[in-house]
mmCIF file with all atom_site columns, C-alpha atoms in Angstrom:
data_model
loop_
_atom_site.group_PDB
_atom_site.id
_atom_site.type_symbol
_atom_site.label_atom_id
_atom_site.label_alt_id
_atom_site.label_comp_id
_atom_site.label_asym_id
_atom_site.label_entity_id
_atom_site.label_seq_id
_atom_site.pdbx_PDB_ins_code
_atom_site.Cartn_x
_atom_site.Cartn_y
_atom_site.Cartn_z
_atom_site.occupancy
_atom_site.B_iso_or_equiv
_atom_site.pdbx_formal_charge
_atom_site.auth_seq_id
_atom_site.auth_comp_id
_atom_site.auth_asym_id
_atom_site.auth_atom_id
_atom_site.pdbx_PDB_model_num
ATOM 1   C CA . UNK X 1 1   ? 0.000    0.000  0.000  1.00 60.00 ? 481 UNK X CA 1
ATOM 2   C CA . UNK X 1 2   ? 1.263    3.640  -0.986 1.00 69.00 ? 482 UNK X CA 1
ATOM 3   C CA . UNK X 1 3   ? 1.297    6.909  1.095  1.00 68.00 ? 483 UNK X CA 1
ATOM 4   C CA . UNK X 1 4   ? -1.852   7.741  -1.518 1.00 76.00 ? 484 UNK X CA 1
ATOM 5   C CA . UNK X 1 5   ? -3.686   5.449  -1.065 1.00 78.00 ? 485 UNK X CA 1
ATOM 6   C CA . UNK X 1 6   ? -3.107   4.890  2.501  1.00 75.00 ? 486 UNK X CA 1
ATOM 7   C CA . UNK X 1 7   ? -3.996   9.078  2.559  1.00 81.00 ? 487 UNK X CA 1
ATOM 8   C CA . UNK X 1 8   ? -7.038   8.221  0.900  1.00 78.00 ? 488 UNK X CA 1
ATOM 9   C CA . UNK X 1 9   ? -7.874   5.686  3.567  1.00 80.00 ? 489 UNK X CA 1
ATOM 10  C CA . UNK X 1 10  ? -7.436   7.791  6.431  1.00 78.00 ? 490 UNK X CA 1
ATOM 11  C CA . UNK X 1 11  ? -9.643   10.300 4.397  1.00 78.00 ? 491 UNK X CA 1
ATOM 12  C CA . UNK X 1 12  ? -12.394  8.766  4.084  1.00 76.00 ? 492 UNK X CA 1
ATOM 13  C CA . UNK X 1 13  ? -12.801  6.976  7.650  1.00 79.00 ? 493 UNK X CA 1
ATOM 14  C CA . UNK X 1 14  ? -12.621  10.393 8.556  1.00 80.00 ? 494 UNK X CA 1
ATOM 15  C CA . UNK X 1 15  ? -15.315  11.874 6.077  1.00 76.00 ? 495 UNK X CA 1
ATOM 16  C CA . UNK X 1 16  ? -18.998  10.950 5.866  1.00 76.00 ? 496 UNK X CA 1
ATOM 17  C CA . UNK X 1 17  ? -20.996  11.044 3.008  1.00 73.00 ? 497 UNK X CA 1
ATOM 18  C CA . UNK X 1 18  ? -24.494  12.308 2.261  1.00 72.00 ? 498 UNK X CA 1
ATOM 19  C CA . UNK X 1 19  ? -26.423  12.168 -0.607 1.00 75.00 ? 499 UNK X CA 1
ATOM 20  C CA . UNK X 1 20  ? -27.828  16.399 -1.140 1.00 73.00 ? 500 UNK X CA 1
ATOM 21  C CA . UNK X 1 21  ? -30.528  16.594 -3.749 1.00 75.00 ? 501 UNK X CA 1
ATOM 22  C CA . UNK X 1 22  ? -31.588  19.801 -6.524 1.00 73.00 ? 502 UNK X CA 1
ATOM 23  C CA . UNK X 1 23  ? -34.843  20.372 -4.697 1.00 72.00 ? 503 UNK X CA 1
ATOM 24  C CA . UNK X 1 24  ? -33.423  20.756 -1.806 1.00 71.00 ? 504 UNK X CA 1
ATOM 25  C CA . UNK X 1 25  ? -30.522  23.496 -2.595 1.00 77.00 ? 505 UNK X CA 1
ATOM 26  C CA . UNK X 1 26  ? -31.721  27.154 -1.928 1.00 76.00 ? 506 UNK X CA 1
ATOM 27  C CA . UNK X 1 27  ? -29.410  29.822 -3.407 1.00 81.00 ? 507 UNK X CA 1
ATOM 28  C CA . UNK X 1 28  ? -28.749  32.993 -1.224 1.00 82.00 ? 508 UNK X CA 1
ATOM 29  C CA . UNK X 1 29  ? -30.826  35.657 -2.744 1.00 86.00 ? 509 UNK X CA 1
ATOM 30  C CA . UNK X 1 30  ? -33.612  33.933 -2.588 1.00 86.00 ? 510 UNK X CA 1
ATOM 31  C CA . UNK X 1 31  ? -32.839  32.944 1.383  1.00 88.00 ? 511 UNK X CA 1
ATOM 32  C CA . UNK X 1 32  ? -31.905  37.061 1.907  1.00 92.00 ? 512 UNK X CA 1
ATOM 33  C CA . UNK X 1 33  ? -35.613  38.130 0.334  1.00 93.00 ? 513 UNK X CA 1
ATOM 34  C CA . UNK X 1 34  ? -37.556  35.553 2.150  1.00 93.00 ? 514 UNK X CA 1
ATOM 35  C CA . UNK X 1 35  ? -34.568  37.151 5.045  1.00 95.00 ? 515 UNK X CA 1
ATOM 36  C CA . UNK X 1 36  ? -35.757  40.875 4.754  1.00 97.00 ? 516 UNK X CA 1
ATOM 37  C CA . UNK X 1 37  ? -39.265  40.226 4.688  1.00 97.00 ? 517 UNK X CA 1
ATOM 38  C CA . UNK X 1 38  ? -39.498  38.405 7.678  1.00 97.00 ? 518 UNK X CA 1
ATOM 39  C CA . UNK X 1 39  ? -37.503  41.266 8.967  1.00 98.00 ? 519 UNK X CA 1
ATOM 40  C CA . UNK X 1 40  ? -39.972  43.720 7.795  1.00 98.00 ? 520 UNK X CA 1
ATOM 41  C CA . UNK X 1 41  ? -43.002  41.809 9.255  1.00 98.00 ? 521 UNK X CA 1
ATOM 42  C CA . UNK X 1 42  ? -41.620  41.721 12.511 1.00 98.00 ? 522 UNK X CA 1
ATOM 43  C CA . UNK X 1 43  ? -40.839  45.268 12.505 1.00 97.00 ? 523 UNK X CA 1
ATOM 44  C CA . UNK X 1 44  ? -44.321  45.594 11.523 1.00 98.00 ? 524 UNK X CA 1
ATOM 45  C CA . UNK X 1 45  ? -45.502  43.388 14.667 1.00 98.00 ? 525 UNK X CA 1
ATOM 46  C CA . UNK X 1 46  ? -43.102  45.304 16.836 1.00 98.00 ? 526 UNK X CA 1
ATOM 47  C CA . UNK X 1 47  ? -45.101  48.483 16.123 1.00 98.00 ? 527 UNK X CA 1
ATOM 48  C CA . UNK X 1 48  ? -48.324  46.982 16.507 1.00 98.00 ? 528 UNK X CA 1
ATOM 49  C CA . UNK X 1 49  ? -47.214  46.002 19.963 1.00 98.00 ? 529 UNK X CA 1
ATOM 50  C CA . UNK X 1 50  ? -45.532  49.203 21.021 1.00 98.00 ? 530 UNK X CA 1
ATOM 51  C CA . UNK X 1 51  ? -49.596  50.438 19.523 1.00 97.00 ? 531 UNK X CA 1
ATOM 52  C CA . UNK X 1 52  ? -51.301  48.457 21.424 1.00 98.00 ? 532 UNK X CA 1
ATOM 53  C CA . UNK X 1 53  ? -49.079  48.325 24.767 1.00 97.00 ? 533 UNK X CA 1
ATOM 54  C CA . UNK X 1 54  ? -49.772  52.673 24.306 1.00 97.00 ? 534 UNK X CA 1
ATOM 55  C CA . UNK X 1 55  ? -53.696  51.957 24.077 1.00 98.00 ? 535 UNK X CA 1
ATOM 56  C CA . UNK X 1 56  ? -53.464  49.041 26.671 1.00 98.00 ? 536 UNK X CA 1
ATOM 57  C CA . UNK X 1 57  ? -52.028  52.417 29.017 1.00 97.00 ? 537 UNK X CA 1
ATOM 58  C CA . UNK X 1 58  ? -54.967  54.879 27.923 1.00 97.00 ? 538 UNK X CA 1
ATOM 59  C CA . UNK X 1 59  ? -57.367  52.790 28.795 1.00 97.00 ? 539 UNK X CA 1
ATOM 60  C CA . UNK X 1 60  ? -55.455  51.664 31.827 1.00 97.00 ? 540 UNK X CA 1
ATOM 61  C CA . UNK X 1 61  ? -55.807  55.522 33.249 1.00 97.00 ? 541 UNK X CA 1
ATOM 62  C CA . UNK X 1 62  ? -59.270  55.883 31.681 1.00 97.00 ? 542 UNK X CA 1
ATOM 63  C CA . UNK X 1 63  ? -60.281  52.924 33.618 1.00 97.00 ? 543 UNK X CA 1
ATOM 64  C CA . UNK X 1 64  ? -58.899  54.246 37.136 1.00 97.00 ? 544 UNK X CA 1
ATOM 65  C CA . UNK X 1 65  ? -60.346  57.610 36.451 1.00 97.00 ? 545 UNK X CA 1
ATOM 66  C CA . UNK X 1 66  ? -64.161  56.366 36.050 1.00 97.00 ? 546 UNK X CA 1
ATOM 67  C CA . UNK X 1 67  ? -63.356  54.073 39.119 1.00 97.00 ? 547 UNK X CA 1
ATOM 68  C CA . UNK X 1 68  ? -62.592  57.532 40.801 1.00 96.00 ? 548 UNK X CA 1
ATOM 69  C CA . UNK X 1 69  ? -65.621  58.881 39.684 1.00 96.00 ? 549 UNK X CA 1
ATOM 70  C CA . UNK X 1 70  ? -68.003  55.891 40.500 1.00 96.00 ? 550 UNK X CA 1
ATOM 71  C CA . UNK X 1 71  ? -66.477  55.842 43.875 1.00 96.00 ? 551 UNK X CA 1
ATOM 72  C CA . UNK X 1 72  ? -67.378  60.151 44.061 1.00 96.00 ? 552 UNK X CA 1
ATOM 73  C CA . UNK X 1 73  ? -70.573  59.435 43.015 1.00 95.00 ? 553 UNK X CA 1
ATOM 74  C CA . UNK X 1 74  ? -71.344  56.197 45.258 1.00 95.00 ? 554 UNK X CA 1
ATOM 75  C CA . UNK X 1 75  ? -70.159  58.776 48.549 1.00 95.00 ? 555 UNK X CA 1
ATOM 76  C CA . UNK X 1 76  ? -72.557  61.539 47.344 1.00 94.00 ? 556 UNK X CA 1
ATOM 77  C CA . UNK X 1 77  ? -74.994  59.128 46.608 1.00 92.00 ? 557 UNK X CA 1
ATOM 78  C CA . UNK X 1 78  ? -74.776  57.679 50.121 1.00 91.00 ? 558 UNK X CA 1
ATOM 79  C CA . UNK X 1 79  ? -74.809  61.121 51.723 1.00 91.00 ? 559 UNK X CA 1
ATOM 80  C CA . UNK X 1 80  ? -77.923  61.979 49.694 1.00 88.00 ? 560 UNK X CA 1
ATOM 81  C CA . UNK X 1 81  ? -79.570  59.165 50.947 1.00 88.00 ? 561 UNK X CA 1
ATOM 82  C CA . UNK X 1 82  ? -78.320  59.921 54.658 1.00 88.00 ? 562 UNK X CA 1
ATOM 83  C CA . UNK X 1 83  ? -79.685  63.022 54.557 1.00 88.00 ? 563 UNK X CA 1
ATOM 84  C CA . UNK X 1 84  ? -82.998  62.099 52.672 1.00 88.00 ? 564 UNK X CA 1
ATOM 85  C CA . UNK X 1 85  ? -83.627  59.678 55.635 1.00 87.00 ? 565 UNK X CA 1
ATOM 86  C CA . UNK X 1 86  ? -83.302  62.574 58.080 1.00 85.00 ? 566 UNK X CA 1
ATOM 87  C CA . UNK X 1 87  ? -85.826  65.464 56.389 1.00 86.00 ? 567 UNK X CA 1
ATOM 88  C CA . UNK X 1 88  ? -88.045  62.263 55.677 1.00 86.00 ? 568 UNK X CA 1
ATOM 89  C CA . UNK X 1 89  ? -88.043  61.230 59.810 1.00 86.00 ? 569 UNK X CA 1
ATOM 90  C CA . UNK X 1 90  ? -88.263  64.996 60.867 1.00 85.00 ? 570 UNK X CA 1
ATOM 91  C CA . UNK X 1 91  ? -91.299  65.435 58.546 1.00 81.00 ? 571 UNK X CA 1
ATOM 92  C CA . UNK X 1 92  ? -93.149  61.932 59.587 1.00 81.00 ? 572 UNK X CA 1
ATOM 93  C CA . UNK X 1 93  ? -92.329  63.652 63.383 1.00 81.00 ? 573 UNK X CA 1
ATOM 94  C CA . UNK X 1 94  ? -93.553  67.040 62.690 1.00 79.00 ? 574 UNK X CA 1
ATOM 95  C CA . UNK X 1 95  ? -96.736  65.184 60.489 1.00 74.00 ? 575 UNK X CA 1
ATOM 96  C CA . UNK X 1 96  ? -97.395  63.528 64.091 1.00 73.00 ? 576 UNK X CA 1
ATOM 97  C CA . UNK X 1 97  ? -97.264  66.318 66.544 1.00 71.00 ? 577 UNK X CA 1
ATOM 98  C CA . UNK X 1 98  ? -98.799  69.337 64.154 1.00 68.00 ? 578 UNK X CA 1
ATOM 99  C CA . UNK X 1 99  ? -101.790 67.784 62.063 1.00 58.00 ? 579 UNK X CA 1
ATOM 100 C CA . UNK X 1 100 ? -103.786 65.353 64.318 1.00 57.00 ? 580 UNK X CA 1
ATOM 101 C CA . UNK X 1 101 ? -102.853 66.559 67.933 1.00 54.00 ? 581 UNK X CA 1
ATOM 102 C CA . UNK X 1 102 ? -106.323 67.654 68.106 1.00 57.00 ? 582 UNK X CA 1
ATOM 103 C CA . UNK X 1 103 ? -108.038 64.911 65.970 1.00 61.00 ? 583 UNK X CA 1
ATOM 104 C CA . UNK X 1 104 ? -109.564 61.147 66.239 1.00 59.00 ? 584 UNK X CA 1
ATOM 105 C CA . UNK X 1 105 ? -107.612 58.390 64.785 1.00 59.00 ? 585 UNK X CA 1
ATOM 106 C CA . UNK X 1 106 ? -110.801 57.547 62.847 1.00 61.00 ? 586 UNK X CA 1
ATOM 107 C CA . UNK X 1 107 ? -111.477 60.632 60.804 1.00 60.00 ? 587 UNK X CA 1
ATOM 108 C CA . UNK X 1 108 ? -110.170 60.465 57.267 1.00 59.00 ? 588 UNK X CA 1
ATOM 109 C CA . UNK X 1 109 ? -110.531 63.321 54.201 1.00 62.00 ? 589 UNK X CA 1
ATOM 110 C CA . UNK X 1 110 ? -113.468 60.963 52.357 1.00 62.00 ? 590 UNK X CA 1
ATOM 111 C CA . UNK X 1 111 ? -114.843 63.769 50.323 1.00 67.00 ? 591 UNK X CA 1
ATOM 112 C CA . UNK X 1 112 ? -114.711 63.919 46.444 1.00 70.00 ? 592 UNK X CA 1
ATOM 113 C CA . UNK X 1 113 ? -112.666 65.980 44.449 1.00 71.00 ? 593 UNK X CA 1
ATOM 114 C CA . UNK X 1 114 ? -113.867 69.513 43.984 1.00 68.00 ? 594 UNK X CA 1
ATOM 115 C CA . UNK X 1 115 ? -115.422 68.797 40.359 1.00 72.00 ? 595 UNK X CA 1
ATOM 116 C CA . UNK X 1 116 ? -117.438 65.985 41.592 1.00 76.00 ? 596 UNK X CA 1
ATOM 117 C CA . UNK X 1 117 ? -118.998 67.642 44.438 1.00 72.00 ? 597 UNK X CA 1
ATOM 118 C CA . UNK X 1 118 ? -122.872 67.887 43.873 1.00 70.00 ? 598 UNK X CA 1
ATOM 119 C CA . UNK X 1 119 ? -123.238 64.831 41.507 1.00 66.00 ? 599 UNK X CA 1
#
């Protein structure tokens, strides 16, 4: 055996084989198109996301303010209410002690309204 061949040996226990097909060879310009729009899409996605992480934020603060307000209006609300119930228990007390000091239990308004009277 010869240093060649004996090269040759060494070579290819040392190499492996594989067998590469036409279909499945891509040439570079059409990898660095298919390359710069998927770089332009995701640009595109990026800005969509910086869009909607800005609108996410509006509404965020548009959210907290009408929580502000609800919680403004369900304290006035409340007051109104506490302060309804008072006029309406002073009135039921002065309704008591003014009108019917003087009168029976049993005597009611039963007339008829002043355009039926006399029928």
């Amino acid at each position: 055996m010869g240093l060649a061949e004996l090269t040759k040996e060494n070579f290819l226990e040392k190499t492996r084989s594989f067998h590469v097909y036409f279909d499945e060879l891509l040439n570079v310009s059409s990898l660095q198109k298919e390359f710069e729009k998927l770089e332009e899409e995701n640009s595109n996605l990026c800005k969509q996301l910086q869009d909607l992480d800005s609108r996410c934020d509006e509404l965020l603060q548009d959210l907290l303010k009408e929580k502000d307000k609800v919680k403004s209006v369900e304290m006035e609300r409340d007051h109104a209410f506490l302060e309804n119930q008072e006029l309406k228990e002073y009135l039921d007390f002065i309704e008591e002690t003014t009108v019917c000091s003087s009168c029976s239990l049993n005597l009611e308004n039963t007339g008829k309204p002043v355009d039926k009277v006399g029928e």
